[in-house]
Structures are given as C-alpha cells and as structure tokens.
Amino acid sequence: MKKTQDFIQKNQQRFLDELFELLRIPSISADPEHKGDVKKGAELVAQHLIEAGADNVEVCETAGHPIVYGEKIIDKDLPTVLVYGHYDVQPADPIELWDSPAFEPVIKKTDIHPEGAIFARGACDDKGQMFMHIKAFEAMSKSGEMPCNVKFMIEGEEEVGSENLGIFIKEQKEKLAADIILVSDTGIISNEHPSITTGLRGLSYVEIEVVGPNRDLHSGLYGGSVANPINVLSNMIAQLHDDKHKITIPGFYDKVEILSDEERAEMARAPYDEDEYKASIDIKDVQGEEGYSTRERGSIRPTLDVNGMWGGYIGEGAKTVLPSAAFAKISMRLVPHQDPDEITEQFKTYFESIAPDSVTVKVKPHHGAIPAVTPIDSNGYIAASNAMEKSFGKKPIPLRSGGSIPIVALFEQVLGLKTVLMGFGLNSDAIHSPNEHYGVFNFNKGIETIPYFFEEFAKLEKQ
Amino acid sequence: MKKTQDFIQKNQQRFLDELFELLRIPSISADPEHKGDVKKGAELVAQHLIEAGADNVEVCETAGHPIVYGEKIIDKDLPTVLVYGHYDVQPADPIELWDSPAFEPVIKKTDIHPEGAIFARGACDDKGQMFMHIKAFEAMSKSGEMPCNVKFMIEGEEEVGSENLGIFIKEQKEKLAADIILVSDTGIISNEHPSITTGLRGLSYVEIEVVGPNRDLHSGLYGGSVANPINVLSNMIAQLHDDKHKITIPGFYDKVEILSDEERAEMARAPYDEDEYKASIDIKDVQGEEGYSTRERGSIRPTLDVNGMWGGYIGEGAKTVLPSAAFAKISMRLVPHQDPDEITEQFKTYFESIAPDSVTVKVKPHHGAIPAVTPIDSNGYIAASNAMEKSFGKKPIPLRSGGSIPIVALFEQVLGLKTVLMGFGLNSDAIHSPNEHYGVFNFNKGIETIPYFFEEFAKLEKQ
C-alpha cells in the first residue's frame, strides 16, 4: 500500500478543502425546509465518487432523500467491501450555543486535538468519517492498489430513520451483493487508545401529547380544580423509572441479553477514568441503573430518556396559565434481543394505563432501530483490528457502543451481511450537540487505515 | 340617577367605539418590545379621563410603566371612591389559537353572549371593565349627578406584579386618601346570577432551572449513564403533590385559614353545575385536593401549578438528545393567611433539598401577591350588593375567587382601605387565554351599575 499511502500524504490539504465544501451544505434531513440542501449534498458526494474513479455512480431517487451509489469492480473473484455512510446531518439547534456557525467549517486547536479539529455540524457524524472512505478509495484507485472490489452506498436519511434505505436494500439485493459492510460512524476510546465498536444499541422513539382542558386556562380561576397537563405528564414521566433507576414498563427487560461475568470483566478492562468522564461534562455525580457500572449503563443496558418536553408559557417573564396540553419526545435505547416494535407497543400500553382520567394521552411512534452485535472472531473484525494496529501502532479494544445506527441490523436481516464498525470519532466530538467537531488527526488516520483494512480483508478472505 | 342612565343609554355605541380604540393598542406589560404601546395606552386613558370631566389628570412616570391619575372632587364632605384598574394586558401567546387577531377587536355572537361579545386581548381583563368606570363617571359628571368624589388610579403593570404601583401608593398616601377602593377585574357567576368577589387568592411565582451536563449530549452515548435534567425535573415536580393531591412542601399549609362548616355550606349554595363546568372545558374528570369540592379547591384552598416547562429538542421530528438543562415556571395560589415571601422561601428550600446530586438547581422568585378578603357587612360591600340588585333585579351572591390581584392586600396595608371587587366578567371570557372576550351585555350592565354604587355608598356613609 506504499503508493496509496504516499498519495494520501501528498493530498491531505485537498482532502480537507473538499470536506469543507461538503460541510458547508446544510443537509438537515429532519427539516423539510432543507430538502434542496440534502439533494445538493447527494450530488456533491456523487461527483466525488466519479472523480475518485468509481463506476456506475448514481444519485438514486427515493420517496424521501436520495441514496448515492458507486462501485469499482476489479475482479469478480476478489472479495467485495460495501461501504455505508450518510451525508445528512442533525439539526444545529440550539444555534446560539455554537461558537462558530454550524455550517461554516473552521479548524480550531483544542487540548484533545492539538493538531486542530474541524468544527461544523456533520464534521464527525457523518460527513468527515464518510468522506475518509471516498478519499481512501481515490488513493487506492489512482495508485492501482485495490485489493478488493468496493461498492458505496451513501444515504441521506440516517438521522431520521433510514426509511427509504430500508426499501432500497430490499429492492437491490443483487446490486448490493458483497462480503462485508464497512462503516465509519462510531468512535475510538481516545487518540491514544484505538477501539472497534462491536455492538450498537437499538432505539424506540415516541412522541407524547397529554391534553387536559380544551383551552389554556387562568391558573387562578381553575388552578387546584382542574388537572394541569404539565403536572400530570411530569408525574407520568416520573413513574417510568423506579428508585433504583430501573425502567418500570412491564415486560421491558424480558428479552434483554444478560452478559456473563467474564464478558463484563473484559469490557471493564478498557481504559476509563470516571473522574475525567464527570469533569468532561461538568457533573458532580453520575446516575443510572443500580447494579451496573457507568459504562455498562451506557452500552449493555437499555435506557429511557426524555429528549424534549414542553407545555404552557415558555417565553420571557411570568404568565399564570394552566395550559391545555403538554408534550414530550421520549426515546429508549435497546440492547440485544429487545425488539423495537414490541418495546414501543409495551411503552404505549403502559403509558396510556398510567394516565389519570382527567386527561387524554396520545402516543405516536417514530422510527426504531434493532440492536446489533459483531463477533470479534469474524474476518471483518480481524481485518479492522489488524489495520488499526498498523496505523495506530496499538491493537484496538473491542467495545460496545451506547449509540444506534438503525440500518445495521437491517443489513444483516436483508443482505445477510455483518457490519464492521471501524470509526474514528471521539465522545468529546459532541455529535448531536453544538460545536460538533472532528480531529484532523482522526480524519487523516482514518484515510490511512482504510486501505490497510482492504488489504487485510482480502488476505483473510483468501484463506 | 335618571339623567345619568339616560346619558348612558344614548351613548352606548360611542362607548364601544372608544373601547375598541383602546383595545387596539397591544399594551403588553411583560414584553419589553411593547413598552411604547403601553405608554400609548396610558396616554389614551388619560385623554378619556380629561374628556370625561376629570381634574388634575396626569400620566405619572415610574421606573416601569406609567400610572394614570385623575380626580373629581365635588365636596370635601362627600365620601371619596378610589377607582383602581389597569390598562396593561397579558401576552397573546399562543397566537395561532386566536380565531381573530388579538388586537383587532370584533363583536361576535356566542351562546352565552347572544347580544354579542367583544373579542380581543384585554376585552375583559381589564380594559373593558376598567373603561366602564370612566364611562360611568363621564355620564354622572356630564349629568351633574355625582354622589361621591372620585379618584382614578389606572396602572400599567398589573400583569407583571404592580411593582411600581406599590411604590406609588406608598409615596402618594395623601393624594390617594379615600373611603373605599372600587375595582372591576373579577367576575359574576353568570349573566343570570350576579355575584361579588369577597376574597382573592395570593400568589407565589418562581422560575426553575435544572442543569446536568455542561452541554447537550448524544442520548445513545450518554443515556443511562448521566442524569437527564428533564427526567430529574419531572421527578421533582411529581414530588410536589402526594397521591391525595396535597402539596408536600413542609410548612405550606401551616397558616392556611380553615373555614367553618357554616361558611363552606354558604359558599356551596351558589348555583353551580359540575357537568356544565366539565363540559365547558371538555374534561372527563375534575382533579384536586382530597376532601374539598371543585369550587373550594379553586377558591379557599392553596394550589401549585406548573405554568410552563421546557427542555431539550422541541422542534419538528426526532432528535435524540440528552439535554443539558430543563426549565419550569411554577406558581402557587395562596389563601389567608399564607405569606407569599414565606411560601416562596419554603418552596425554594424544599425544592433544592429534593434535587439529586447529579444536577444543580436554581430557584428564582418572581412577584408575589398577598391573599385578601372583604367582609360582607362593610358599607362598600353592601353598596355594591344593592347597586347590582338594582341593575340585575337579583341580589348578588358573595363568592371567593381563585384569582389574584396583587395590589389589593397592599392597598389595605398601605392606604388602610378595603377594596370592593365588583366585577362583571365571566369564567368563559377566557382571560389569559386565546379568544378572550367580554359581553356587550356585561360592559353595558357595568356602566349602568356603577352610578348606583356611588349613590348607595354615599347613602350608607352618611348614616
């Protein structure tokens, strides 16, 4: 891979400039007002694939946002790597908390990133990480050093549930035939401690509406006599956990995989400093399910969080209103073998049952995600492990993530393929938050590592 | 009072037109962006007092919004009625729920108001009701039939706590010397059942901030490991009531006046239909403190309501964030002899004590109001009762209100004067809500009744 690595070294600045151009497009899939921007994002990704040397590049229209496809088939007897990523991004809210504009990328040095980090929405999740694959491919392709065939499938709906990708992979099974799926949308423990994500949590997401009186009321004339939907909703939310921080939904834990003591001990060996963890987000104390460590609570245990809640008067100053309604967005992270549709149904049944008669409750389900696990004795995992060992000089640690990538379990169900989650982000990159960023070191390390993966995977598949 | 009543009859249309002009001014005291409009409101009120025949009319500047003063001293040996009202209004939010624009008054017929009602923010609270007094005064003044002296004190901060009125009355005790204070800012049971408000609840208002991590977090990477401020705040709010809907703040009920069984029976005699009450706001069930009726819960018992609550992502669609903070606006309605400052302190102490270590809690107090009661054997009450009996053809029922008018207890403390709450609004007028309105019948009935009050009060004071 020498020519490839030389090419990469020579073109580092251009790779960054091209990434900046992609980051400037506000491809926010959740916001209908940015539909045009999402399309522009797809077109730019397609252009780069063509310029990198891909064949049959296509911006595939869907009922929602487009999916970009491209491929390079060297030899049908070589293994095929299917690269998945997404070019859509989370909304930037709350905008006022960004130090620099969310869609104007800029490199700033930080303590964790002394070489600098690219600050922009999508820098890490997922444009920066996805783009590493296109650049690594360009380097291999233009250097004539491609150990595997490659297919690219870059979608525009990951942040809103990948609904149309699900349809696409069902309709295009032949076109997408491959031997492994490679994804960079997760992270490493730190720049000194590489790791590979071997598990993802699932997701169940619901929107709640609690309605009391048919209009906002004067809280003097009606307060005390009429149930206040905000108080009621607070009460109901409070009932979702017991005092050991266990979720109270009946049946919720029935299918949860219990890890053996050995597995839990193995996980606990990964480097971790709880004081640093707390200090990094400025909290005095962690909090979670009794009987589990902080990292276990964030990876192998299911959870419930209120992601948003509102009702009544939330503007400047005082207004003494007894509001007509209160609302919440609630999501649950799931672990093997919980089923999102089943969990959503359990939540709905339970939540409706604890509502008092003084209000009406509506539960509207959103997109879900099935939990997923990648075994560490698979060729894909070993290839990634060897590749990272080469580029980092250190063997990566297998780690279960708390996050969800909805499509990964679907890949296995529909395409029969495992996914290798070889990501290069850091927890401190603040994905989904203001001031999201991605280290220049990490961007470059990923581009360096990916060709080694192709090389290793080809070797292992040959045996 | 014949000439006066004739004058009123002849000028009904003009009175409405003038009220409309006043309603068009968005004199929202809570919103700094409308400071100019509030001033315009004061100037228009002053202009009307001058045209009605008042002397020494003045728009008195304060550190906040102006207070309008005017007087007519007929004879120093006659009793003096001090009329209080306010020309500021509540914000119109949520604007999208208004059927016609909040500051474009229009008369629409309704089932309850077959003669029509004026729809606009402030139509009932308090411009419509306050303006009745200026028109009644004009009628008495121009007909030469003034049984008492009158002083007007119309402020612009009632909806935000009357802070500068408090200062004003302390500094102007001599100027404001009178025998009774007359206020129309409350209601009657119905247009067929007049009533006089003999009690007002007090108020304690606080703003809450609960902060967890120092930034919004990804709910996959951190959910389950880090306390979610929305879940925590919901938990804390849920703890503010027990399962009998009693408020759990230690000491909260210590000074609450317990009414005798006879008083409670007397109150219960006022006409009331609980099915109609529930149907009017479209609720399946009422809810409140065990051991008390719906009306008692709304008048003689203290309460706690969350007026607004927000945190996390509240826009369109899904965003899986574990938010940095959650916020709430909470108010408590108080009854004799609870003290608002004491209650606020009790709340703050308790709320901070139930916060877990995983978050920091800030409690910021707002304006409060002391509860107030007017005895039914006072000249002021009897004068109002007789006046209403004359104009309605039926003796009004004494009734305790659930609402608060912060300045009333202060009037007694500082000026040594009781207040007569002779109001003409209805619960269905939706004050503080969208589509606030005020019956044309009620507006006219108030203007008719007020001169009778002056006449009756003069008679009683003479004895």
Tab-separated table of C-alpha atoms in Angstrom, chain B residues 83-408:
chain	number	residue	atom	x	y	z
B	83	VAL	CA	-61.242	53.543	41.350
B	84	TYR	CA	-58.401	51.161	40.509
B	85	GLY	CA	-57.932	49.321	37.223
B	86	HIS	CA	-55.206	48.505	34.736
B	87	TYR	CA	-54.689	49.251	31.068
B	88	ASP	CA	-51.896	46.676	30.527
B	89	VAL	CA	-52.701	43.226	29.188
B	90	GLN	CA	-51.376	39.648	29.123
B	91	PRO	CA	-49.315	38.450	26.169
B	92	ALA	CA	-51.438	36.993	23.362
B	93	ASP	CA	-49.480	33.694	23.012
B	94	PRO	CA	-50.260	31.196	21.622
B	95	ILE	CA	-51.151	33.468	18.730
B	96	GLU	CA	-52.095	30.697	16.310
B	97	LEU	CA	-55.049	29.693	18.518
B	98	TRP	CA	-56.851	33.026	18.145
B	99	ASP	CA	-59.782	32.955	15.695
B	100	SER	CA	-59.463	36.701	15.105
B	101	PRO	CA	-56.347	38.810	15.784
B	102	ALA	CA	-55.825	39.528	19.483
B	103	PHE	CA	-55.527	43.280	18.955
B	104	GLU	CA	-58.241	43.755	16.389
B	105	PRO	CA	-61.446	43.804	18.432
B	106	VAL	CA	-64.563	42.403	16.790
B	107	ILE	CA	-68.040	41.639	18.142
B	108	LYS	CA	-69.201	38.059	17.686
B	109	LYS	CA	-72.369	36.429	18.983
B	110	THR	CA	-71.947	33.329	21.178
B	111	ASP	CA	-74.373	31.048	23.022
B	112	ILE	CA	-73.516	32.700	26.328
B	113	HIS	CA	-73.492	36.190	24.753
B	114	PRO	CA	-76.451	36.341	22.344
B	115	GLU	CA	-76.112	40.152	22.276
B	116	GLY	CA	-72.526	39.693	21.198
B	117	ALA	CA	-69.134	39.765	22.890
B	118	ILE	CA	-66.060	41.870	22.151
B	119	PHE	CA	-63.186	39.547	21.195
B	120	ALA	CA	-59.703	40.967	21.946
B	121	ARG	CA	-56.886	40.586	24.433
B	122	GLY	CA	-57.840	42.806	27.362
B	123	ALA	CA	-61.529	42.983	26.432
B	124	CYS	CA	-62.409	41.670	29.899
B	125	ASP	CA	-59.074	41.815	31.740
B	126	ASP	CA	-59.014	44.643	32.273
B	127	LYS	CA	-59.654	47.319	29.631
B	128	GLY	CA	-63.345	46.544	29.110
B	129	GLN	CA	-64.033	46.507	32.841
B	130	MET	CA	-61.816	49.477	33.669
B	131	PHE	CA	-63.338	51.562	30.886
B	132	MET	CA	-66.838	51.015	32.300
B	133	HIS	CA	-65.768	53.217	35.227
B	134	ILE	CA	-64.539	56.044	33.016
B	135	LYS	CA	-67.784	55.985	31.019
B	136	ALA	CA	-69.964	55.783	34.157
B	137	PHE	CA	-68.035	58.744	35.551
B	138	GLU	CA	-68.496	60.685	32.321
B	139	ALA	CA	-72.231	60.023	32.490
B	140	MET	CA	-72.516	61.141	36.136
B	141	SER	CA	-70.245	64.126	35.581
B	142	LYS	CA	-71.943	65.440	32.464
B	143	SER	CA	-75.380	64.882	34.035
B	144	GLY	CA	-74.387	66.730	37.199
B	145	GLU	CA	-75.265	63.672	39.313
B	146	MET	CA	-72.125	62.783	41.292
B	147	PRO	CA	-72.985	61.476	44.776
B	148	CYS	CA	-69.323	60.976	45.783
B	149	ASN	CA	-65.936	62.351	44.976
B	150	VAL	CA	-63.935	60.076	42.732
B	151	LYS	CA	-60.237	59.430	42.205
B	152	PHE	CA	-58.863	57.234	39.396
B	153	MET	CA	-55.637	55.242	39.650
B	154	ILE	CA	-55.159	53.173	36.479
B	155	GLU	CA	-51.818	51.334	36.282
B	156	GLY	CA	-49.819	49.543	33.590
B	157	GLU	CA	-48.116	46.674	35.476
B	158	GLU	CA	-50.873	44.522	36.944
B	159	GLU	CA	-49.953	41.557	34.769
B	160	VAL	CA	-46.326	41.732	35.899
B	161	GLY	CA	-46.745	42.330	39.609
B	162	SER	CA	-47.561	46.034	40.078
B	163	GLU	CA	-44.114	46.728	41.467
B	164	ASN	CA	-44.159	50.451	40.727
B	165	LEU	CA	-47.736	50.900	41.854
B	166	GLY	CA	-46.609	49.587	45.222
B	167	ILE	CA	-44.017	52.346	45.381
B	168	PHE	CA	-46.514	54.942	44.093
B	169	ILE	CA	-49.139	54.306	46.747
B	170	LYS	CA	-46.502	54.440	49.481
B	171	GLU	CA	-45.335	57.845	48.225
B	172	GLN	CA	-48.780	59.318	47.495
B	173	LYS	CA	-50.847	58.402	50.559
B	174	GLU	CA	-52.321	61.890	50.951
B	175	LYS	CA	-53.158	62.319	47.305
B	176	LEU	CA	-54.894	58.919	47.336
B	177	ALA	CA	-56.839	59.408	50.556
B	178	ALA	CA	-60.334	57.914	50.097
B	179	ASP	CA	-63.069	55.936	51.823
B	180	ILE	CA	-63.210	52.830	49.626
B	181	ILE	CA	-61.456	51.325	46.665
B	182	LEU	CA	-63.626	50.098	43.795
B	183	VAL	CA	-62.273	47.566	41.310
B	184	SER	CA	-63.802	45.744	38.335
B	185	ASP	CA	-61.337	42.978	37.463
B	186	THR	CA	-63.276	39.893	38.612
B	187	GLY	CA	-66.471	38.188	37.542
B	188	ILE	CA	-70.029	37.111	38.179
B	189	ILE	CA	-71.331	33.539	38.226
B	190	SER	CA	-73.370	34.152	35.072
B	191	ASN	CA	-75.405	36.848	33.408
B	192	GLU	CA	-78.432	35.462	35.249
B	193	HIS	CA	-76.643	35.165	38.602
B	194	PRO	CA	-74.724	38.254	39.730
B	195	SER	CA	-72.088	37.818	42.400
B	196	ILE	CA	-69.462	39.887	44.206
B	197	THR	CA	-65.970	38.628	44.876
B	198	THR	CA	-65.255	38.691	48.605
B	199	GLY	CA	-61.849	37.009	48.505
B	200	LEU	CA	-58.782	36.767	46.300
B	201	ARG	CA	-56.025	34.193	46.429
B	202	GLY	CA	-52.450	35.234	46.840
B	203	LEU	CA	-49.574	34.253	44.586
B	204	SER	CA	-46.047	32.925	44.766
B	205	TYR	CA	-44.217	32.562	41.417
B	206	VAL	CA	-40.823	31.001	40.778
B	207	GLU	CA	-38.641	30.158	37.802
B	208	ILE	CA	-36.723	26.901	37.967
B	209	GLU	CA	-33.561	25.836	36.175
B	210	VAL	CA	-32.156	22.314	36.474
B	211	VAL	CA	-28.731	21.794	34.922
B	212	GLY	CA	-26.972	18.469	34.399
B	213	PRO	CA	-24.112	18.107	31.912
B	214	ASN	CA	-22.454	21.251	30.610
B	215	ARG	CA	-23.722	20.667	27.070
B	216	ASP	CA	-26.417	18.749	25.234
B	217	LEU	CA	-25.258	15.120	24.899
B	218	HIS	CA	-25.907	12.287	22.485
B	219	SER	CA	-28.537	10.164	24.222
B	220	GLY	CA	-27.032	6.962	22.856
B	221	LEU	CA	-23.511	7.615	24.042
B	222	TYR	CA	-24.568	9.038	27.403
B	223	GLY	CA	-28.137	7.849	28.026
B	224	GLY	CA	-28.392	5.640	31.083
B	225	SER	CA	-25.068	6.859	32.482
B	226	VAL	CA	-25.838	10.522	33.033
B	227	ALA	CA	-28.850	12.008	34.783
B	228	ASN	CA	-31.243	13.605	32.293
B	229	PRO	CA	-32.345	17.024	33.621
B	230	ILE	CA	-35.824	16.690	32.089
B	231	ASN	CA	-36.393	13.332	33.786
B	232	VAL	CA	-34.994	14.761	37.031
B	233	LEU	CA	-37.166	17.883	36.878
B	234	SER	CA	-40.237	15.771	36.102
B	235	ASN	CA	-39.418	13.659	39.124
B	236	MET	CA	-39.083	16.701	41.347
B	237	ILE	CA	-42.314	18.234	40.078
B	238	ALA	CA	-44.076	14.928	40.658
B	239	GLN	CA	-42.940	15.069	44.285
B	240	LEU	CA	-44.660	18.397	44.881
B	241	HIS	CA	-48.038	16.692	45.369
B	242	ASP	CA	-48.899	13.484	47.188
B	243	ASP	CA	-51.457	10.995	45.934
B	244	LYS	CA	-54.259	12.945	47.639
B	245	HIS	CA	-53.165	15.957	45.573
B	246	LYS	CA	-51.959	17.761	48.675
B	247	ILE	CA	-48.858	19.895	48.299
B	248	THR	CA	-45.894	18.312	50.050
B	249	ILE	CA	-43.802	21.436	50.805
B	250	PRO	CA	-43.063	21.359	54.554
B	251	GLY	CA	-44.924	24.135	56.362
B	252	PHE	CA	-47.014	25.047	53.322
B	253	TYR	CA	-50.392	24.652	54.998
B	254	ASP	CA	-49.376	25.952	58.455
B	255	LYS	CA	-51.095	29.329	58.170
B	256	VAL	CA	-53.992	28.366	55.924
B	257	GLU	CA	-57.335	29.679	57.234
B	258	ILE	CA	-59.751	26.846	57.911
B	259	LEU	CA	-63.321	27.847	57.078
B	260	SER	CA	-66.141	26.780	59.355
B	261	ASP	CA	-68.665	24.220	58.135
B	262	GLU	CA	-71.287	27.004	58.008
B	263	GLU	CA	-69.151	29.144	55.732
B	264	ARG	CA	-68.454	26.198	53.443
B	265	ALA	CA	-72.208	25.411	53.329
B	266	GLU	CA	-72.985	29.064	52.496
B	267	MET	CA	-70.489	29.015	49.613
B	268	ALA	CA	-71.906	25.745	48.336
B	269	ARG	CA	-75.328	27.344	47.903
B	270	ALA	CA	-74.210	29.420	44.919
B	271	PRO	CA	-75.573	27.926	41.668
B	272	TYR	CA	-73.132	25.516	40.079
B	273	ASP	CA	-73.371	22.601	37.709
B	274	GLU	CA	-70.309	20.365	37.672
B	275	ASP	CA	-71.258	18.633	34.426
B	276	GLU	CA	-71.582	22.003	32.720
B	277	TYR	CA	-68.255	23.049	34.232
B	278	LYS	CA	-66.529	19.940	32.902
B	279	ALA	CA	-68.243	20.226	29.511
B	280	SER	CA	-67.258	23.890	29.157
B	281	ILE	CA	-63.568	22.955	29.137
B	282	ASP	CA	-64.066	19.477	27.692
B	283	ILE	CA	-62.576	17.415	30.506
B	284	LYS	CA	-63.748	13.956	31.540
B	285	ASP	CA	-62.935	14.489	35.181
B	286	VAL	CA	-62.022	17.200	37.622
B	287	GLN	CA	-58.985	16.657	39.841
B	288	GLY	CA	-57.752	18.241	43.056
B	289	GLU	CA	-57.139	18.113	46.802
B	290	GLU	CA	-58.983	15.282	48.508
B	291	GLY	CA	-61.641	16.399	50.967
B	292	TYR	CA	-62.689	19.534	49.110
B	293	SER	CA	-65.219	20.296	46.403
B	294	THR	CA	-64.193	21.614	42.985
B	295	ARG	CA	-65.130	25.178	43.908
B	296	GLU	CA	-63.391	25.011	47.258
B	297	ARG	CA	-60.244	23.739	45.574
B	298	GLY	CA	-60.451	26.764	43.288
B	299	SER	CA	-61.034	29.402	45.974
B	300	ILE	CA	-60.374	28.633	49.645
B	301	ARG	CA	-57.529	26.119	49.196
B	302	PRO	CA	-53.972	26.878	48.092
B	303	THR	CA	-52.619	25.256	44.929
B	304	LEU	CA	-49.485	24.630	42.886
B	305	ASP	CA	-49.337	24.643	39.072
B	306	VAL	CA	-46.550	24.351	36.571
B	307	ASN	CA	-47.327	27.243	34.188
B	308	GLY	CA	-44.610	26.397	31.716
B	309	MET	CA	-41.952	23.724	31.315
B	310	TRP	CA	-39.350	23.116	28.605
B	311	GLY	CA	-36.076	21.394	27.874
B	312	GLY	CA	-34.314	19.517	25.120
B	313	TYR	CA	-35.403	19.402	21.496
B	314	ILE	CA	-38.932	20.655	20.940
B	315	GLY	CA	-38.950	21.265	17.194
B	316	GLU	CA	-40.278	19.148	14.305
B	317	GLY	CA	-39.397	15.473	14.214
B	318	ALA	CA	-36.977	13.418	16.221
B	319	LYS	CA	-33.644	14.389	17.818
B	320	THR	CA	-32.017	12.025	20.266
B	321	VAL	CA	-30.503	14.474	22.684
B	322	LEU	CA	-29.846	14.196	26.401
B	323	PRO	CA	-30.269	17.872	27.180
B	324	SER	CA	-28.014	19.975	29.321
B	325	ALA	CA	-30.867	21.669	31.155
B	326	ALA	CA	-34.583	21.766	31.871
B	327	PHE	CA	-36.697	24.726	32.983
B	328	ALA	CA	-40.054	25.390	34.594
B	329	LYS	CA	-42.246	28.284	35.706
B	330	ILE	CA	-44.214	27.320	38.808
B	331	SER	CA	-46.829	29.320	40.681
B	332	MET	CA	-48.778	28.753	43.855
B	333	ARG	CA	-52.140	30.361	44.618
B	334	LEU	CA	-52.345	31.230	48.326
B	335	VAL	CA	-55.199	31.779	50.778
B	336	PRO	CA	-55.449	33.778	54.021
B	337	HIS	CA	-53.132	33.864	55.955
B	338	GLN	CA	-50.270	32.471	53.892
B	339	ASP	CA	-47.455	34.932	53.263
B	340	PRO	CA	-46.025	34.883	49.710
B	341	ASP	CA	-42.431	35.591	50.703
B	342	GLU	CA	-42.520	32.882	53.327
B	343	ILE	CA	-44.097	30.386	50.944
B	344	THR	CA	-41.531	31.188	48.237
B	345	GLU	CA	-38.758	30.561	50.738
B	346	GLN	CA	-40.349	27.277	51.854
B	347	PHE	CA	-40.634	26.206	48.216
B	348	LYS	CA	-37.036	27.093	47.442
B	349	THR	CA	-35.682	25.242	50.476
B	350	TYR	CA	-37.750	22.145	49.781
B	351	PHE	CA	-37.162	22.047	46.040
B	352	GLU	CA	-33.406	22.386	46.449
B	353	SER	CA	-33.482	19.633	49.081
B	354	ILE	CA	-35.141	17.089	46.786
B	355	ALA	CA	-32.671	17.651	43.950
B	356	PRO	CA	-30.303	14.716	43.396
B	357	ASP	CA	-26.540	15.347	43.391
B	358	SER	CA	-26.372	14.715	39.669
B	359	VAL	CA	-27.817	18.159	38.858
B	360	THR	CA	-27.707	21.777	40.061
B	361	VAL	CA	-30.983	23.546	40.745
B	362	LYS	CA	-31.673	27.290	40.635
B	363	VAL	CA	-34.914	28.776	42.002
B	364	LYS	CA	-35.582	32.402	41.062
B	365	PRO	CA	-38.541	34.116	42.759
B	366	HIS	CA	-40.875	36.396	40.848
B	367	HIS	CA	-43.551	38.840	42.039
B	368	GLY	CA	-45.945	37.598	44.679
B	369	ALA	CA	-49.358	38.626	45.987
B	370	ILE	CA	-50.859	38.501	49.472
B	371	PRO	CA	-54.335	36.892	49.768
B	372	ALA	CA	-57.242	39.248	50.600
B	373	VAL	CA	-60.816	39.119	51.984
B	374	THR	CA	-63.607	41.772	52.005
B	375	PRO	CA	-66.228	41.411	54.796
B	376	ILE	CA	-69.851	41.304	53.618
B	377	ASP	CA	-71.057	43.600	56.377
B	378	SER	CA	-68.974	46.572	55.192
B	379	ASN	CA	-70.556	49.666	53.546
B	380	GLY	CA	-68.599	49.025	50.398
B	381	TYR	CA	-69.893	45.510	50.027
B	382	ILE	CA	-73.486	46.478	50.843
B	383	ALA	CA	-73.377	49.385	48.379
B	384	ALA	CA	-72.191	47.067	45.640
B	385	SER	CA	-74.783	44.476	46.553
B	386	ASN	CA	-77.606	46.999	46.458
B	387	ALA	CA	-76.375	48.500	43.189
B	388	MET	CA	-76.240	45.107	41.495
B	389	GLU	CA	-79.636	44.159	42.891
B	390	LYS	CA	-80.985	47.266	41.200
B	391	SER	CA	-79.403	46.673	37.832
B	392	PHE	CA	-79.731	42.872	37.676
B	393	GLY	CA	-83.063	42.614	39.509
B	394	LYS	CA	-81.486	39.988	41.742
B	395	LYS	CA	-79.363	40.086	44.894
B	396	PRO	CA	-75.762	39.092	44.149
B	397	ILE	CA	-74.103	36.154	45.901
B	398	PRO	CA	-70.854	36.726	47.828
B	399	LEU	CA	-68.140	34.491	46.296
B	400	ARG	CA	-64.449	33.837	46.865
B	401	SER	CA	-62.362	33.945	43.691
B	402	GLY	CA	-59.438	31.721	42.794
B	403	GLY	CA	-57.587	34.546	41.088
B	404	SER	CA	-55.122	37.079	42.449
B	405	ILE	CA	-54.923	40.856	42.197
B	406	PRO	CA	-51.568	41.516	43.817
B	407	ILE	CA	-52.224	45.089	44.791
B	408	VAL	CA	-55.445	44.599	46.791
